[in-house]
Amino acid sequence: MFSKACEYGIRASIYIGQQSADQGRRVGLRDIAAEIDSPEAFTAKVLQLLVRAGLVTSVKGPTGGFELTAEQLRTVTLRQIVLAIDGGEMLQGCALGLRQCSAQQPCPLHYQFLAIRDQLNEVLRTHTVGELAGKVHDGLGFLRQFS
Amino acid sequence: MFSKACEYGIRASIYIGQQSADQGRRVGLRDIAAEIDSPEAFTAKVLQLLVRAGLVTSVKGPTGGFELTAEQLRTVTLRQIVLAIDGGEMLQGCALGLRQCSAQQPCPLHYQFLAIRDQLNEVLRTHTVGELAGKVHDGLGFLRQFS
DNA sequence: CAAATACCGGATAAATTTATCCGGTAATCA
DNA sequence: TGATTACCGGATAAATTTATCCGGTATTTG
């Protein structure tokens, strides 16, 4: 559905959000990669994208790391994360790969997938990172496999 | 959403279906690739998968080519095509990449994506290649871009 | 039977995605 | 100020996906 990069990006930002909401704790890369079970260096690349897009905040040096500001917690949606990493392909492109699929010239599944895509967009648009962080904090959601 | 291979596979099988329904016309690779605007050799690989899976029929030699039997037209669903090419990843896997995402240990978006995935499965399960071929035949759907 | 046709299947190459490495820079702290 | 910490960013490598090539085999037709 999403690329690996995007999966890591979503999980990472939710974890960062959880720690930020929890007494404003800043988290380092090593910590993040361990907690969401992702490759450290690759996760760093993905986080750089999110930082550049203004969706995550980073601080260098000792006591540095990644965090979400109160505003980021409140306003950053999953949709923004996905767009920053994967672009709009999955959110807008034709399921059958037609370059211009529209009501004028629809693929045979245009309207069926329009409905699915609408629902996907709705889910991504209406969930903030902060909200999902809360869910993880309350033990109602997980970011990696616990055996 | 789907891989390129899968996009080609779906478009190709619908086109084959359309020609088969239309006076049982068998179609060759060159023809298919031209009609759905896909790379010929790669499309051949994808079609081999579908033939091996029993979803498409092929005939060698002159006057040979690909076709869908009456039964294939009636019974083969998009879901079977997608499974044969992309496997169950998109249809079953966790959107956030967790190896075992379930009600026992759900990702923070488990139930939201469950709904989306259900709808996707439903669309793929309830549409046969033959039905979509009819839609294309009636000019209600297209398999490539016509400028 | 011989020639032509068209799918089959293995090998190979190009492109993209995923993943790693390492020196550079900014920030903290003693 | 000097040492350490931790993100930044470019280069590189591995893995996967996408795409191509070409000889092999089955089938039709003359």
Short mmCIF file of C-alpha atoms (C1' of nucleotides) in Angstrom, two decimals:
data_model
loop_
_atom_site.label_atom_id
_atom_site.label_comp_id
_atom_site.label_asym_id
_atom_site.label_seq_id
_atom_site.Cartn_x
_atom_site.Cartn_y
_atom_site.Cartn_z
CA MET A 1 0.00 0.00 0.00
CA PHE A 2 2.60 2.51 1.13
CA SER A 3 6.34 2.28 0.48
CA LYS A 4 8.62 0.96 3.21
CA ALA A 5 9.92 4.50 3.59
CA CYS A 6 6.41 5.71 4.24
CA GLU A 7 5.63 2.95 6.70
CA TYR A 8 8.74 3.84 8.68
CA GLY A 9 7.92 7.53 8.44
CA ILE A 10 4.43 7.08 9.83
CA ARG A 11 5.50 4.79 12.63
CA ALA A 12 8.46 7.02 13.51
CA SER A 13 6.44 10.21 13.64
CA ILE A 14 3.80 8.58 15.82
CA TYR A 15 6.48 7.36 18.21
CA ILE A 16 8.15 10.76 18.28
CA GLY A 17 4.74 12.28 18.91
CA GLN A 18 4.06 9.92 21.75
CA GLN A 19 7.32 10.81 23.48
CA SER A 20 6.83 14.52 22.83
CA ALA A 21 3.34 14.50 24.29
CA ASP A 22 4.70 12.58 27.22
CA GLN A 23 6.56 15.33 29.13
CA GLY A 24 8.15 16.73 25.99
CA ARG A 25 10.72 14.01 25.74
CA ARG A 26 13.03 14.32 22.76
CA VAL A 27 14.09 11.07 21.10
CA GLY A 28 17.20 10.05 19.19
CA LEU A 29 17.48 8.01 16.04
CA ARG A 30 18.77 4.89 17.76
CA ASP A 31 15.84 4.96 20.12
CA ILE A 32 13.30 5.49 17.35
CA ALA A 33 14.65 2.69 15.16
CA ALA A 34 14.59 0.30 18.11
CA GLU A 35 11.06 1.21 19.13
CA ILE A 36 9.50 0.93 15.70
CA ASP A 37 11.77 -1.88 14.53
CA SER A 38 13.23 -0.19 11.47
CA PRO A 39 16.70 0.19 9.89
CA GLU A 40 18.38 3.13 11.58
CA ALA A 41 20.15 4.82 8.68
CA PHE A 42 17.20 4.50 6.34
CA THR A 43 14.83 5.84 8.95
CA ALA A 44 17.16 8.84 9.28
CA LYS A 45 16.69 9.59 5.59
CA VAL A 46 12.95 9.44 5.90
CA LEU A 47 12.95 11.69 8.95
CA GLN A 48 15.04 14.23 7.08
CA LEU A 49 12.25 14.43 4.53
CA LEU A 50 9.71 15.06 7.25
CA VAL A 51 11.90 17.67 8.94
CA ARG A 52 12.39 19.49 5.64
CA ALA A 53 8.64 19.39 5.10
CA GLY A 54 8.16 20.96 8.51
CA LEU A 55 6.19 18.01 9.86
CA VAL A 56 8.77 16.97 12.44
CA THR A 57 11.27 19.06 14.38
CA SER A 58 14.92 18.10 14.89
CA VAL A 59 17.57 19.44 17.23
CA LYS A 60 21.29 18.75 16.88
CA GLY A 61 23.87 18.05 19.51
CA PRO A 62 23.73 16.42 22.93
CA THR A 63 20.19 16.27 24.33
CA GLY A 64 19.16 16.72 20.71
CA GLY A 65 16.92 14.45 18.71
CA PHE A 66 13.47 14.57 17.16
CA GLU A 67 10.31 15.98 18.59
CA LEU A 68 6.89 17.27 17.67
CA THR A 69 5.88 20.71 18.84
CA ALA A 70 2.49 21.16 20.42
CA GLU A 71 1.28 22.64 17.18
CA GLN A 72 2.68 19.78 15.11
CA LEU A 73 0.99 17.30 17.42
CA ARG A 74 -2.29 19.08 16.93
CA THR A 75 -2.18 19.84 13.23
CA VAL A 76 0.03 17.40 11.32
CA THR A 77 -2.09 14.77 9.59
CA LEU A 78 -1.14 11.39 8.22
CA ARG A 79 -1.99 12.68 4.81
CA GLN A 80 0.80 15.26 5.07
CA ILE A 81 3.25 12.56 6.11
CA VAL A 82 2.28 10.31 3.22
CA LEU A 83 2.41 13.14 0.69
CA ALA A 84 5.84 14.21 1.91
CA ILE A 85 7.27 10.72 1.48
CA ASP A 86 5.34 8.90 -1.23
CA GLY A 87 3.83 11.83 -3.11
CA GLY A 88 0.30 11.83 -4.45
CA GLU A 89 0.52 8.70 -6.62
CA MET A 90 -1.39 6.40 -4.27
CA LEU A 91 -3.81 9.16 -3.28
CA GLN A 92 -4.69 10.32 -6.77
CA GLY A 93 -3.34 8.07 -9.52
CA CYS A 94 -5.45 5.61 -11.51
CA ALA A 95 -5.54 2.10 -10.07
CA LEU A 96 -4.97 0.64 -13.52
CA GLY A 97 -2.13 3.01 -14.31
CA LEU A 98 -3.83 5.20 -16.91
CA ARG A 99 -2.06 8.51 -17.09
CA GLN A 100 -5.25 10.50 -17.28
CA CYS A 101 -8.17 8.64 -15.81
CA SER A 102 -11.23 10.81 -15.31
CA ALA A 103 -14.96 10.92 -15.85
CA GLN A 104 -14.19 11.99 -19.46
CA GLN A 105 -12.16 8.86 -20.08
CA PRO A 106 -12.47 6.52 -17.11
CA CYS A 107 -10.81 3.17 -16.65
CA PRO A 108 -13.35 0.36 -16.21
CA LEU A 109 -12.93 0.62 -12.43
CA HIS A 110 -12.78 4.37 -12.13
CA TYR A 111 -15.80 4.94 -9.92
CA GLN A 112 -15.25 1.91 -7.73
CA PHE A 113 -11.73 3.02 -6.92
CA LEU A 114 -12.80 6.61 -6.54
CA ALA A 115 -14.89 5.49 -3.58
CA ILE A 116 -12.00 3.55 -2.05
CA ARG A 117 -9.61 6.41 -2.58
CA ASP A 118 -12.04 8.87 -1.05
CA GLN A 119 -12.24 6.74 2.03
CA LEU A 120 -8.46 6.44 2.17
CA ASN A 121 -8.03 10.19 1.83
CA GLU A 122 -10.63 10.72 4.52
CA VAL A 123 -8.84 8.43 6.96
CA LEU A 124 -5.49 10.08 6.30
CA ARG A 125 -6.92 13.58 6.42
CA THR A 126 -8.85 13.20 9.66
CA HIS A 127 -6.17 11.57 11.79
CA THR A 128 -3.43 13.67 13.31
CA VAL A 129 -0.14 12.26 14.46
CA GLY A 130 -0.93 13.51 17.96
CA GLU A 131 -4.18 11.61 18.09
CA LEU A 132 -2.54 8.35 17.04
CA ALA A 133 0.29 8.96 19.48
CA GLY A 134 -2.33 9.13 22.22
CA LYS A 135 -3.75 5.82 21.11
CA VAL A 136 -0.34 4.20 21.32
CA HIS A 137 0.24 5.82 24.69
CA ASP A 138 -2.99 4.28 25.96
CA GLY A 139 -2.00 0.83 24.80
CA LEU A 140 -4.69 0.81 22.12
CA GLY A 141 -2.23 0.65 19.25
CA PHE A 142 1.28 -0.67 18.62
CA LEU A 143 4.19 0.41 16.44
CA ARG A 144 6.05 -2.87 16.32
CA GLN A 145 5.61 -6.53 16.97
CA PHE A 146 5.84 -7.61 20.61
CA SER A 147 6.14 -11.35 20.82
CA MET B 1 -1.61 0.77 -5.39
CA PHE B 2 -0.85 -2.18 -7.59
CA SER B 3 2.50 -2.97 -9.19
CA LYS B 4 3.08 -2.06 -12.83
CA ALA B 5 2.98 -5.77 -13.60
CA CYS B 6 -0.45 -5.99 -12.04
CA GLU B 7 -1.75 -2.92 -13.84
CA TYR B 8 -0.65 -4.42 -17.15
CA GLY B 9 -2.10 -7.78 -16.17
CA ILE B 10 -5.52 -6.35 -15.39
CA ARG B 11 -5.67 -4.17 -18.49
CA ALA B 12 -4.42 -7.01 -20.68
CA SER B 13 -6.90 -9.56 -19.40
CA ILE B 14 -9.79 -7.13 -19.83
CA TYR B 15 -8.71 -6.45 -23.40
CA ILE B 16 -8.33 -10.15 -24.13
CA GLY B 17 -11.75 -10.68 -22.60
CA GLN B 18 -13.29 -8.00 -24.74
CA GLN B 19 -11.95 -9.57 -27.93
CA SER B 20 -12.91 -13.06 -26.83
CA ALA B 21 -16.46 -12.03 -26.03
CA ASP B 22 -16.58 -10.30 -29.38
CA GLN B 23 -16.91 -13.25 -31.75
CA GLY B 24 -14.22 -15.28 -29.96
CA ARG B 25 -11.38 -13.31 -31.44
CA ARG B 26 -7.95 -14.47 -30.28
CA VAL B 27 -5.34 -11.73 -29.80
CA GLY B 28 -1.56 -11.72 -30.06
CA LEU B 29 0.95 -10.06 -27.80
CA ARG B 30 1.79 -7.24 -30.18
CA ASP B 31 -1.86 -6.37 -30.46
CA ILE B 32 -2.41 -6.45 -26.70
CA ALA B 33 0.58 -4.28 -25.89
CA ALA B 34 -0.51 -1.74 -28.47
CA GLU B 35 -4.09 -1.63 -27.25
CA ILE B 36 -3.29 -1.23 -23.58
CA ASP B 37 -0.12 0.81 -24.12
CA SER B 38 2.32 -1.45 -22.29
CA PRO B 39 5.83 -2.83 -22.94
CA GLU B 40 5.43 -5.95 -25.04
CA ALA B 41 8.04 -8.28 -23.52
CA PHE B 42 7.13 -7.38 -19.96
CA THR B 43 3.46 -7.88 -20.67
CA ALA B 44 4.33 -11.33 -22.00
CA LYS B 45 5.87 -12.25 -18.65
CA VAL B 46 2.78 -11.10 -16.80
CA LEU B 47 0.48 -13.01 -19.12
CA GLN B 48 2.53 -16.16 -18.57
CA LEU B 49 1.73 -15.85 -14.88
CA LEU B 50 -1.96 -15.58 -15.63
CA VAL B 51 -1.88 -18.51 -18.06
CA ARG B 52 -0.09 -20.68 -15.48
CA ALA B 53 -2.69 -19.65 -12.91
CA GLY B 54 -5.41 -20.78 -15.32
CA LEU B 55 -6.95 -17.30 -15.55
CA VAL B 56 -6.12 -16.75 -19.21
CA THR B 57 -5.79 -19.26 -22.05
CA SER B 58 -2.98 -19.24 -24.61
CA VAL B 59 -2.57 -21.02 -27.91
CA LYS B 60 0.72 -21.36 -29.77
CA GLY B 61 1.48 -21.13 -33.44
CA PRO B 62 -0.12 -19.23 -36.30
CA THR B 63 -3.64 -18.06 -35.50
CA GLY B 64 -2.55 -18.52 -31.90
CA GLY B 65 -2.64 -15.93 -29.17
CA PHE B 66 -4.49 -15.28 -25.93
CA GLU B 67 -8.15 -15.71 -25.20
CA LEU B 68 -10.64 -16.15 -22.40
CA THR B 69 -12.98 -19.12 -22.53
CA ALA B 70 -16.65 -18.55 -21.87
CA GLU B 71 -16.13 -19.93 -18.39
CA GLN B 72 -13.14 -17.69 -17.72
CA LEU B 73 -15.13 -14.69 -18.87
CA ARG B 74 -17.87 -15.60 -16.46
CA THR B 75 -15.88 -16.66 -13.41
CA VAL B 76 -12.45 -15.03 -13.30
CA THR B 77 -12.47 -12.09 -10.89
CA LEU B 78 -10.09 -9.18 -10.57
CA ARG B 79 -9.14 -10.51 -7.18
CA GLN B 80 -7.76 -13.68 -8.77
CA ILE B 81 -5.73 -11.62 -11.23
CA VAL B 82 -4.28 -9.43 -8.49
CA LEU B 83 -3.46 -12.39 -6.26
CA ALA B 84 -1.74 -14.23 -9.13
CA ILE B 85 0.52 -11.25 -9.87
CA ASP B 86 1.00 -9.23 -6.69
CA GLY B 87 0.14 -11.82 -4.07
CA GLY B 88 -1.86 -11.02 -0.96
CA GLU B 89 0.33 -8.24 0.42
CA MET B 90 -1.92 -5.36 -0.58
CA LEU B 91 -5.06 -7.32 0.19
CA GLN B 92 -4.08 -8.50 3.64
CA GLY B 93 -0.88 -6.90 4.95
CA CYS B 94 -0.77 -4.14 7.57
CA ALA B 95 -0.77 -0.62 6.16
CA LEU B 96 2.02 0.37 8.55
CA GLY B 97 4.08 -2.71 7.77
CA LEU B 98 3.66 -4.60 11.06
CA ARG B 99 4.30 -8.26 10.49
CA GLN B 100 1.40 -9.37 12.60
CA CYS B 101 -1.25 -6.72 12.90
CA SER B 102 -4.48 -7.97 14.40
CA ALA B 103 -7.12 -7.17 16.99
CA GLN B 104 -4.76 -8.69 19.56
CA GLN B 105 -2.00 -6.23 18.69
CA PRO B 106 -3.35 -3.67 16.24
CA CYS B 107 -1.44 -0.83 14.65
CA PRO B 108 -2.96 2.56 15.46
CA LEU B 109 -4.84 2.50 12.17
CA HIS B 110 -5.86 -1.13 12.14
CA TYR B 111 -9.62 -0.71 12.09
CA GLN B 112 -9.66 2.23 9.73
CA PHE B 113 -7.63 0.33 7.16
CA LEU B 114 -9.62 -2.82 7.76
CA ALA B 115 -12.63 -0.96 6.42
CA ILE B 116 -10.75 0.29 3.38
CA ARG B 117 -9.31 -3.12 2.68
CA ASP B 118 -12.71 -4.75 3.01
CA GLN B 119 -14.06 -2.39 0.42
CA LEU B 120 -11.10 -3.06 -1.87
CA ASN B 121 -11.55 -6.80 -1.53
CA GLU B 122 -15.23 -6.43 -2.21
CA VAL B 123 -14.62 -4.48 -5.41
CA LEU B 124 -12.06 -6.98 -6.64
CA ARG B 125 -14.14 -9.98 -5.66
CA THR B 126 -17.39 -8.85 -7.24
CA HIS B 127 -16.08 -7.78 -10.63
CA THR B 128 -15.33 -10.38 -13.27
CA VAL B 129 -13.05 -9.78 -16.20
CA GLY B 130 -15.95 -10.51 -18.50
CA GLU B 131 -18.11 -7.82 -16.92
CA LEU B 132 -15.38 -5.20 -17.26
CA ALA B 133 -14.71 -6.31 -20.82
CA GLY B 134 -18.35 -5.57 -21.56
CA LYS B 135 -18.00 -2.12 -20.11
CA VAL B 136 -15.02 -1.41 -22.35
CA HIS B 137 -16.89 -2.85 -25.32
CA ASP B 138 -19.76 -0.43 -24.65
CA GLY B 139 -17.40 2.53 -24.54
CA LEU B 140 -18.01 3.04 -20.83
CA GLY B 141 -14.42 2.31 -19.88
CA PHE B 142 -10.97 2.65 -21.45
CA LEU B 143 -7.74 0.69 -21.22
CA ARG B 144 -5.38 3.37 -22.43
CA GLN B 145 -5.16 7.06 -23.02
CA PHE B 146 -6.77 8.34 -26.21
CA SER B 147 -5.72 11.90 -26.84
"C1'" DC C 1 7.68 -32.16 -44.61
"C1'" DA C 2 9.21 -27.44 -44.56
"C1'" DA C 3 8.45 -22.78 -43.43
"C1'" DA C 4 6.37 -19.34 -40.87
"C1'" DT C 5 3.98 -17.88 -36.66
"C1'" DA C 6 3.52 -16.97 -31.81
"C1'" DC C 7 3.85 -18.27 -27.09
"C1'" DC C 8 7.48 -20.14 -23.53
"C1'" DG C 9 11.30 -19.60 -20.52
"C1'" DG C 10 15.81 -18.51 -19.12
"C1'" DA C 11 19.36 -14.94 -19.07
"C1'" DT C 12 20.44 -10.28 -18.79
"C1'" DA C 13 20.06 -5.32 -18.22
"C1'" DA C 14 18.07 -0.91 -16.58
"C1'" DA C 15 15.59 1.63 -13.12
"C1'" DT C 16 13.85 2.25 -8.69
"C1'" DT C 17 13.61 1.33 -3.89
"C1'" DT C 18 15.77 0.05 0.21
"C1'" DA C 19 19.71 0.17 3.06
"C1'" DT C 20 24.41 1.45 4.71
"C1'" DC C 21 28.64 4.29 5.45
"C1'" DC C 22 31.09 8.21 6.71
"C1'" DG C 23 32.75 12.77 7.07
"C1'" DG C 24 30.55 17.48 8.13
"C1'" DT C 25 28.14 20.64 11.07
"C1'" DA C 26 25.67 22.38 14.98
"C1'" DA C 27 24.92 22.20 19.90
"C1'" DT C 28 25.78 20.92 24.71
"C1'" DC C 29 28.65 20.56 28.66
"C1'" DA C 30 32.64 20.25 31.47
"C1'" DT D 1 37.51 26.14 24.62
"C1'" DG D 2 37.69 21.41 23.68
"C1'" DA D 3 35.45 17.08 23.61
"C1'" DT D 4 31.41 14.68 22.87
"C1'" DT D 5 26.88 14.07 21.00
"C1'" DA D 6 23.55 13.68 17.35
"C1'" DC D 7 21.45 15.18 13.16
"C1'" DC D 8 22.74 16.36 8.03
"C1'" DG D 9 23.91 15.10 3.47
"C1'" DG D 10 26.39 13.02 -0.14
"C1'" DA D 11 28.22 8.68 -1.92
"C1'" DT D 12 27.71 3.93 -2.38
"C1'" DA D 13 25.81 -0.67 -2.23
"C1'" DA D 14 22.20 -4.29 -2.08
"C1'" DA D 15 17.66 -5.81 -3.32
"C1'" DT D 16 13.61 -5.62 -5.91
"C1'" DT D 17 10.93 -4.28 -9.78
"C1'" DT D 18 10.63 -3.25 -14.45
"C1'" DA D 19 12.07 -4.16 -19.02
"C1'" DT D 20 14.50 -6.47 -22.92
"C1'" DC D 21 16.66 -10.22 -25.68
"C1'" DC D 22 16.88 -14.52 -27.80
"C1'" DG D 23 16.78 -19.29 -28.63
"C1'" DG D 24 13.25 -23.20 -27.92
"C1'" DT D 25 8.89 -25.41 -28.75
"C1'" DA D 26 4.34 -26.14 -30.37
"C1'" DT D 27 1.08 -25.25 -34.14
"C1'" DT D 28 -0.71 -24.03 -38.52
"C1'" DT D 29 -0.41 -23.82 -43.49
"C1'" DG D 30 1.22 -24.78 -48.05
#
